[in-house]
PDB file of C-alpha atoms in Angstrom:
ATOM      1  CA  UNK A   1     110.375 102.113  92.528  1.00 48.00           C
ATOM      2  CA  UNK A   2     109.942 101.934  88.779  1.00 69.00           C
ATOM      3  CA  UNK A   3     106.831  99.774  89.197  1.00 92.00           C
ATOM      4  CA  UNK A   4     104.948 102.762  90.591  1.00 95.00           C
ATOM      5  CA  UNK A   5     105.502 106.082  88.858  1.00 96.00           C
ATOM      6  CA  UNK A   6     104.247 109.527  89.696  1.00 97.00           C
ATOM      7  CA  UNK A   7     104.065 112.681  87.618  1.00 97.00           C
ATOM      8  CA  UNK A   8     105.047 115.389  88.083  1.00 97.00           C
ATOM      9  CA  UNK A   9     107.849 114.868  90.595  1.00 96.00           C
ATOM     10  CA  UNK A  10     107.805 118.497  91.619  1.00 96.00           C
ATOM     11  CA  UNK A  11     105.146 121.160  91.204  1.00 97.00           C
ATOM     12  CA  UNK A  12     104.764 124.758  92.256  1.00 97.00           C
ATOM     13  CA  UNK A  13     101.318 126.289  91.968  1.00 96.00           C
ATOM     14  CA  UNK A  14      99.369 129.251  93.241  1.00 97.00           C
ATOM     15  CA  UNK A  15      96.476 129.386  95.644  1.00 97.00           C
ATOM     16  CA  UNK A  16      93.188 128.682  93.904  1.00 97.00           C
ATOM     17  CA  UNK A  17      94.634 126.754  90.994  1.00 97.00           C
ATOM     18  CA  UNK A  18      93.451 123.292  90.053  1.00 96.00           C
ATOM     19  CA  UNK A  19      96.142 120.690  89.726  1.00 97.00           C
ATOM     20  CA  UNK A  20      96.288 116.987  89.084  1.00 98.00           C
ATOM     21  CA  UNK A  21      98.867 114.479  90.271  1.00 98.00           C
ATOM     22  CA  UNK A  22      99.058 111.247  88.361  1.00 98.00           C
ATOM     23  CA  UNK A  23     100.066 107.751  89.343  1.00 98.00           C
ATOM     24  CA  UNK A  24     100.662 104.708  87.182  1.00 97.00           C
ATOM     25  CA  UNK A  25     101.654 101.197  88.159  1.00 97.00           C
ATOM     26  CA  UNK A  26     102.828  98.096  86.362  1.00 96.00           C
ATOM     27  CA  UNK A  27     102.581  95.778  89.361  1.00 92.00           C
ATOM     28  CA  UNK A  28      99.137  94.559  88.406  1.00 92.00           C
ATOM     29  CA  UNK A  29      97.769  95.415  91.826  1.00 92.00           C
ATOM     30  CA  UNK A  30      94.090  96.146  92.233  1.00 91.00           C
ATOM     31  CA  UNK A  31      94.412  98.485  95.170  1.00 92.00           C
ATOM     32  CA  UNK A  32      95.807 101.991  94.945  1.00 95.00           C
ATOM     33  CA  UNK A  33      96.235 104.741  97.505  1.00 95.00           C
ATOM     34  CA  UNK A  34      97.122 108.410  97.812  1.00 97.00           C
ATOM     35  CA  UNK A  35      98.949 109.695 100.878  1.00 96.00           C
ATOM     36  CA  UNK A  36     100.443 112.952 101.924  1.00 95.00           C
ATOM     37  CA  UNK A  37     103.493 113.216 104.120  1.00 91.00           C
ATOM     38  CA  UNK A  38     104.236 116.168 106.330  1.00 87.00           C
ATOM     39  CA  UNK A  39     107.217 116.554 108.669  1.00 76.00           C
ATOM     40  CA  UNK A  40     106.489 114.994 112.055  1.00 71.00           C
ATOM     41  CA  UNK A  41     103.103 113.659 111.002  1.00 74.00           C
ATOM     42  CA  UNK A  42     104.007 110.601 109.004  1.00 79.00           C
ATOM     43  CA  UNK A  43     101.878 109.323 106.158  1.00 88.00           C
ATOM     44  CA  UNK A  44      98.203 110.204 106.113  1.00 90.00           C
ATOM     45  CA  UNK A  45      95.712 108.538 103.826  1.00 91.00           C
ATOM     46  CA  UNK A  46      93.767 110.815 101.465  1.00 95.00           C
ATOM     47  CA  UNK A  47      91.841 108.397  99.241  1.00 95.00           C
ATOM     48  CA  UNK A  48      92.042 104.770  98.262  1.00 93.00           C
ATOM     49  CA  UNK A  49      90.580 102.523  95.613  1.00 94.00           C
ATOM     50  CA  UNK A  50      90.218  98.758  95.774  1.00 91.00           C
ATOM     51  CA  UNK A  51      89.298  98.425  92.123  1.00 91.00           C
ATOM     52  CA  UNK A  52      88.219 100.451  89.126  1.00 91.00           C
ATOM     53  CA  UNK A  53      85.021 102.347  90.041  1.00 86.00           C
ATOM     54  CA  UNK A  54      85.695 101.862  93.736  1.00 92.00           C
ATOM     55  CA  UNK A  55      86.646 105.076  95.547  1.00 94.00           C
ATOM     56  CA  UNK A  56      86.924 105.515  99.298  1.00 92.00           C
ATOM     57  CA  UNK A  57      87.779 108.494 101.460  1.00 92.00           C
ATOM     58  CA  UNK A  58      90.724 108.352 103.784  1.00 90.00           C
ATOM     59  CA  UNK A  59      91.298 110.355 106.922  1.00 87.00           C
ATOM     60  CA  UNK A  60      92.036 113.678 105.174  1.00 93.00           C
ATOM     61  CA  UNK A  61      90.005 113.737 101.950  1.00 95.00           C
ATOM     62  CA  UNK A  62      88.648 117.294 102.249  1.00 95.00           C
ATOM     63  CA  UNK A  63      89.941 119.491  99.436  1.00 96.00           C
ATOM     64  CA  UNK A  64      90.938 116.513  97.285  1.00 97.00           C
ATOM     65  CA  UNK A  65      89.288 114.305  94.693  1.00 97.00           C
ATOM     66  CA  UNK A  66      90.463 111.236  92.824  1.00 97.00           C
ATOM     67  CA  UNK A  67      89.784 109.327  89.658  1.00 97.00           C
ATOM     68  CA  UNK A  68      90.570 105.670  88.992  1.00 96.00           C
ATOM     69  CA  UNK A  69      90.749 105.630  85.216  1.00 91.00           C
ATOM     70  CA  UNK A  70      91.986 102.073  84.916  1.00 95.00           C
ATOM     71  CA  UNK A  71      93.518  99.390  87.095  1.00 95.00           C
ATOM     72  CA  UNK A  72      96.913 100.917  86.469  1.00 96.00           C
ATOM     73  CA  UNK A  73      96.050 104.603  86.890  1.00 97.00           C
ATOM     74  CA  UNK A  74      94.901 106.613  89.874  1.00 98.00           C
ATOM     75  CA  UNK A  75      94.988 110.403  89.820  1.00 98.00           C
ATOM     76  CA  UNK A  76      94.644 112.918  92.633  1.00 98.00           C
ATOM     77  CA  UNK A  77      93.211 116.385  92.068  1.00 98.00           C
ATOM     78  CA  UNK A  78      93.281 119.511  94.140  1.00 97.00           C
ATOM     79  CA  UNK A  79      90.311 121.500  92.872  1.00 92.00           C
ATOM     80  CA  UNK A  80      91.426 124.777  94.428  1.00 96.00           C
ATOM     81  CA  UNK A  81      94.866 124.496  95.946  1.00 97.00           C
ATOM     82  CA  UNK A  82      95.628 126.183  99.265  1.00 97.00           C
ATOM     83  CA  UNK A  83      98.993 126.684 100.993  1.00 96.00           C
ATOM     84  CA  UNK A  84      98.395 124.062 103.688  1.00 95.00           C
ATOM     85  CA  UNK A  85      98.256 121.460 100.933  1.00 97.00           C
ATOM     86  CA  UNK A  86     101.976 121.963 100.492  1.00 97.00           C
ATOM     87  CA  UNK A  87     103.367 118.509 101.174  1.00 96.00           C
ATOM     88  CA  UNK A  88     104.965 115.413  99.725  1.00 95.00           C
ATOM     89  CA  UNK A  89     102.392 113.189  98.030  1.00 97.00           C
ATOM     90  CA  UNK A  90     102.792 109.469  97.556  1.00 97.00           C
ATOM     91  CA  UNK A  91     100.880 106.954  95.537  1.00 97.00           C
ATOM     92  CA  UNK A  92     100.953 103.325  96.651  1.00 96.00           C
ATOM     93  CA  UNK A  93      99.605  99.983  95.489  1.00 94.00           C
ATOM     94  CA  UNK A  94      98.849  96.685  97.148  1.00 90.00           C
ATOM     95  CA  UNK A  95      97.408  93.276  96.527  1.00 83.00           C
ATOM     96  CA  UNK A  96      96.665  91.490  99.796  1.00 75.00           C
ATOM     97  CA  UNK A  97      96.256  88.172  98.062  1.00 75.00           C
ATOM     98  CA  UNK A  98      99.879  88.374  96.955  1.00 67.00           C
ATOM     99  CA  UNK A  99     101.607  90.806  99.289  1.00 64.00           C
ATOM    100  CA  UNK A 100      99.774  90.322 102.568  1.00 67.00           C
ATOM    101  CA  UNK A 101      98.718  93.935 102.720  1.00 72.00           C
ATOM    102  CA  UNK A 102     102.128  95.527 102.218  1.00 82.00           C
ATOM    103  CA  UNK A 103     101.943  98.682 100.150  1.00 88.00           C
ATOM    104  CA  UNK A 104     104.459  99.663  97.504  1.00 91.00           C
ATOM    105  CA  UNK A 105     105.127 103.332  97.014  1.00 94.00           C
ATOM    106  CA  UNK A 106     105.983 105.598  94.144  1.00 96.00           C
ATOM    107  CA  UNK A 107     108.809 108.161  94.315  1.00 94.00           C
ATOM    108  CA  UNK A 108     106.555 110.979  95.449  1.00 96.00           C
ATOM    109  CA  UNK A 109     105.440 114.375  94.175  1.00 97.00           C
ATOM    110  CA  UNK A 110     106.641 117.439  96.028  1.00 96.00           C
ATOM    111  CA  UNK A 111     103.944 120.109  95.861  1.00 97.00           C
ATOM    112  CA  UNK A 112     104.358 123.726  96.873  1.00 96.00           C
ATOM    113  CA  UNK A 113     101.297 125.957  96.974  1.00 97.00           C
ATOM    114  CA  UNK A 114     102.094 129.652  97.114  1.00 96.00           C
TER     115      UNK A 114
ATOM    116  CA  UNK G   1      92.912 106.247 119.799  1.00 31.00           C
ATOM    117  CA  UNK G   2      95.062 103.621 118.206  1.00 34.00           C
ATOM    118  CA  UNK G   3      98.577 104.618 117.379  1.00 44.00           C
ATOM    119  CA  UNK G   4     101.855 103.305 116.129  1.00 52.00           C
ATOM    120  CA  UNK G   5     104.781 105.111 117.644  1.00 49.00           C
ATOM    121  CA  UNK G   6     108.522 104.997 117.919  1.00 42.00           C
ATOM    122  CA  UNK G   7     110.582 105.298 121.091  1.00 43.00           C
ATOM    123  CA  UNK G   8     113.421 107.307 119.530  1.00 47.00           C
ATOM    124  CA  UNK G   9     113.100 109.858 116.754  1.00 81.00           C
ATOM    125  CA  UNK G  10     116.843 109.728 115.903  1.00 90.00           C
ATOM    126  CA  UNK G  11     119.527 107.096 116.141  1.00 92.00           C
ATOM    127  CA  UNK G  12     123.225 107.324 115.278  1.00 95.00           C
ATOM    128  CA  UNK G  13     125.261 104.166 114.815  1.00 95.00           C
ATOM    129  CA  UNK G  14     128.878 103.566 113.920  1.00 97.00           C
ATOM    130  CA  UNK G  15     129.397 101.941 110.547  1.00 97.00           C
ATOM    131  CA  UNK G  16     129.749  98.205 110.961  1.00 97.00           C
ATOM    132  CA  UNK G  17     127.822  98.085 114.213  1.00 97.00           C
ATOM    133  CA  UNK G  18     124.359  96.644 114.595  1.00 97.00           C
ATOM    134  CA  UNK G  19     121.366  98.926 115.013  1.00 96.00           C
ATOM    135  CA  UNK G  20     117.993  98.359 116.609  1.00 96.00           C
ATOM    136  CA  UNK G  21     114.974 100.486 115.827  1.00 95.00           C
ATOM    137  CA  UNK G  22     111.928 100.106 118.031  1.00 93.00           C
ATOM    138  CA  UNK G  23     108.227 100.574 117.504  1.00 92.00           C
ATOM    139  CA  UNK G  24     105.290 100.375 119.891  1.00 91.00           C
ATOM    140  CA  UNK G  25     101.796  99.648 118.700  1.00 90.00           C
ATOM    141  CA  UNK G  26      98.503  99.723 120.513  1.00 83.00           C
ATOM    142  CA  UNK G  27      96.036  97.864 118.309  1.00 88.00           C
ATOM    143  CA  UNK G  28      95.964  94.317 119.621  1.00 88.00           C
ATOM    144  CA  UNK G  29      93.882  93.304 116.592  1.00 88.00           C
ATOM    145  CA  UNK G  30      96.713  94.066 114.172  1.00 90.00           C
ATOM    146  CA  UNK G  31      97.766  90.890 112.447  1.00 88.00           C
ATOM    147  CA  UNK G  32     100.495  92.056 110.131  1.00 90.00           C
ATOM    148  CA  UNK G  33     103.444  94.395 110.572  1.00 93.00           C
ATOM    149  CA  UNK G  34     105.798  95.994 108.103  1.00 93.00           C
ATOM    150  CA  UNK G  35     109.029  97.947 108.244  1.00 95.00           C
ATOM    151  CA  UNK G  36     109.720 100.585 105.619  1.00 94.00           C
ATOM    152  CA  UNK G  37     112.871 102.498 104.767  1.00 95.00           C
ATOM    153  CA  UNK G  38     112.635 105.973 103.315  1.00 93.00           C
ATOM    154  CA  UNK G  39     115.719 107.624 101.891  1.00 92.00           C
ATOM    155  CA  UNK G  40     115.843 111.329 101.278  1.00 86.00           C
ATOM    156  CA  UNK G  41     113.823 112.296  98.219  1.00 83.00           C
ATOM    157  CA  UNK G  42     112.407 108.835  97.708  1.00 88.00           C
ATOM    158  CA  UNK G  43     109.264 106.954  98.507  1.00 91.00           C
ATOM    159  CA  UNK G  44     109.023 104.437 101.361  1.00 93.00           C
ATOM    160  CA  UNK G  45     110.575 101.123 100.453  1.00 93.00           C
ATOM    161  CA  UNK G  46     109.319  97.816 101.830  1.00 91.00           C
ATOM    162  CA  UNK G  47     112.003  96.079 103.919  1.00 93.00           C
ATOM    163  CA  UNK G  48     110.453  93.190 105.773  1.00 94.00           C
ATOM    164  CA  UNK G  49     107.163  92.071 107.200  1.00 92.00           C
ATOM    165  CA  UNK G  50     105.946  89.738 109.898  1.00 94.00           C
ATOM    166  CA  UNK G  51     102.620  88.188 110.727  1.00 92.00           C
ATOM    167  CA  UNK G  52     101.203  88.223 114.216  1.00 93.00           C
ATOM    168  CA  UNK G  53     101.550  84.448 114.549  1.00 93.00           C
ATOM    169  CA  UNK G  54     105.323  84.802 114.348  1.00 95.00           C
ATOM    170  CA  UNK G  55     107.799  86.361 116.752  1.00 96.00           C
ATOM    171  CA  UNK G  56     110.838  86.597 114.518  1.00 97.00           C
ATOM    172  CA  UNK G  57     111.616  86.856 110.865  1.00 96.00           C
ATOM    173  CA  UNK G  58     114.955  87.288 109.169  1.00 96.00           C
ATOM    174  CA  UNK G  59     115.921  88.848 105.885  1.00 93.00           C
ATOM    175  CA  UNK G  60     119.186  89.911 104.394  1.00 92.00           C
ATOM    176  CA  UNK G  61     120.987  91.734 107.240  1.00 96.00           C
ATOM    177  CA  UNK G  62     117.645  92.584 108.817  1.00 97.00           C
ATOM    178  CA  UNK G  63     115.627  90.854 111.499  1.00 97.00           C
ATOM    179  CA  UNK G  64     112.211  91.835 112.757  1.00 97.00           C
ATOM    180  CA  UNK G  65     111.114  90.818 116.229  1.00 97.00           C
ATOM    181  CA  UNK G  66     107.546  90.936 117.422  1.00 97.00           C
ATOM    182  CA  UNK G  67     106.544  90.835 121.077  1.00 95.00           C
ATOM    183  CA  UNK G  68     102.774  90.734 121.227  1.00 93.00           C
ATOM    184  CA  UNK G  69     102.719  90.642 125.002  1.00 93.00           C
ATOM    185  CA  UNK G  70     104.030  94.192 125.239  1.00 93.00           C
ATOM    186  CA  UNK G  71     102.947  95.248 121.738  1.00 93.00           C
ATOM    187  CA  UNK G  72     106.472  95.941 120.608  1.00 94.00           C
ATOM    188  CA  UNK G  73     108.139  95.587 117.242  1.00 95.00           C
ATOM    189  CA  UNK G  74     111.811  96.019 116.467  1.00 96.00           C
ATOM    190  CA  UNK G  75     114.012  96.112 113.402  1.00 97.00           C
ATOM    191  CA  UNK G  76     117.590  94.947 113.735  1.00 98.00           C
ATOM    192  CA  UNK G  77     120.079  95.855 111.042  1.00 97.00           C
ATOM    193  CA  UNK G  78     123.341  93.952 111.151  1.00 97.00           C
ATOM    194  CA  UNK G  79     126.714  95.379 110.128  1.00 97.00           C
ATOM    195  CA  UNK G  80     125.319  98.765 109.188  1.00 97.00           C
ATOM    196  CA  UNK G  81     126.510 100.478 106.037  1.00 96.00           C
ATOM    197  CA  UNK G  82     126.358 104.113 104.927  1.00 95.00           C
ATOM    198  CA  UNK G  83     123.484 103.212 102.629  1.00 95.00           C
ATOM    199  CA  UNK G  84     121.410 102.260 105.653  1.00 97.00           C
ATOM    200  CA  UNK G  85     121.103 105.929 106.610  1.00 96.00           C
ATOM    201  CA  UNK G  86     117.422 106.734 106.185  1.00 95.00           C
ATOM    202  CA  UNK G  87     114.155 107.150 108.031  1.00 93.00           C
ATOM    203  CA  UNK G  88     112.646 103.864 109.124  1.00 95.00           C
ATOM    204  CA  UNK G  89     109.042 103.494 110.101  1.00 90.00           C
ATOM    205  CA  UNK G  90     106.785 100.671 111.039  1.00 93.00           C
ATOM    206  CA  UNK G  91     103.247 100.038 109.962  1.00 91.00           C
ATOM    207  CA  UNK G  92     100.578  97.802 111.387  1.00 90.00           C
ATOM    208  CA  UNK G  93      97.702  96.270 109.505  1.00 87.00           C
ATOM    209  CA  UNK G  94      94.425  95.023 110.885  1.00 84.00           C
ATOM    210  CA  UNK G  95      92.746  92.789 108.339  1.00 77.00           C
ATOM    211  CA  UNK G  96      88.995  92.801 108.429  1.00 71.00           C
ATOM    212  CA  UNK G  97      87.271  90.787 105.734  1.00 66.00           C
ATOM    213  CA  UNK G  98      89.375  92.242 102.957  1.00 63.00           C
ATOM    214  CA  UNK G  99      89.438  95.757 104.366  1.00 68.00           C
ATOM    215  CA  UNK G 100      92.943  96.298 105.646  1.00 71.00           C
ATOM    216  CA  UNK G 101      93.363  99.132 108.101  1.00 76.00           C
ATOM    217  CA  UNK G 102      96.958 100.269 107.833  1.00 79.00           C
ATOM    218  CA  UNK G 103      98.477 102.677 110.338  1.00 85.00           C
ATOM    219  CA  UNK G 104     101.952 104.153 109.923  1.00 87.00           C
ATOM    220  CA  UNK G 105     104.340 105.358 112.572  1.00 84.00           C
ATOM    221  CA  UNK G 106     106.100 108.695 112.176  1.00 79.00           C
ATOM    222  CA  UNK G 107     109.601 107.301 111.743  1.00 87.00           C
ATOM    223  CA  UNK G 108     113.097 107.104 113.234  1.00 91.00           C
ATOM    224  CA  UNK G 109     116.016 108.712 111.463  1.00 92.00           C
ATOM    225  CA  UNK G 110     118.993 106.383 111.392  1.00 95.00           C
ATOM    226  CA  UNK G 111     122.379 107.968 110.735  1.00 95.00           C
ATOM    227  CA  UNK G 112     125.410 105.786 110.071  1.00 96.00           C
ATOM    228  CA  UNK G 113     128.630 107.373 111.238  1.00 95.00           C
ATOM    229  CA  UNK G 114     131.619 106.487 109.007  1.00 92.00           C
TER     230      UNK G 114
END
């Protein structure tokens, strides 16, 4: 969906490197989320933010950090990447007052940690 | 623990036929349900939603049915087309004073046979 964009779309990195995944949205939603998707496990929530300066841990936040730079931008960092962080990462947005809680996803970033 | 699951991990349907994808949920406090479609290499795409005070909702070629008695949700796709081939997964949301708890299922792969 063009309303939610993610960069890069693909990334290969080495163990121990720091990387940042970025997400931008033009939907005007206050809430933003980062998920990872692994085969057979579905989507798992890493971090979420209900507004600028609001940061909350999800179910698998260890090894990750986030920054909500503006309403439209939410970035995910891996401070020291490890191979089991190889996954597909999705950013999502929502506005319960308008969408009833439904989340709208970006195209994903495929990350490979060697 | 609470879970959202699917009865069948894969489903193959002849083009033009109708398909039904099922989902079981266990959180009786969930008040909002969503179906997503995820095509290969893309992010999950919102299809249709339904609130817990409804038992049926129709969209374009899709119908969602909710049976709260047995905690069952289904997605019916009419007159399937090749473009319907994708992974479909349900999500349930429990709203709690502005803090939505969203749980995703792992998905069913729908394959449309030409």
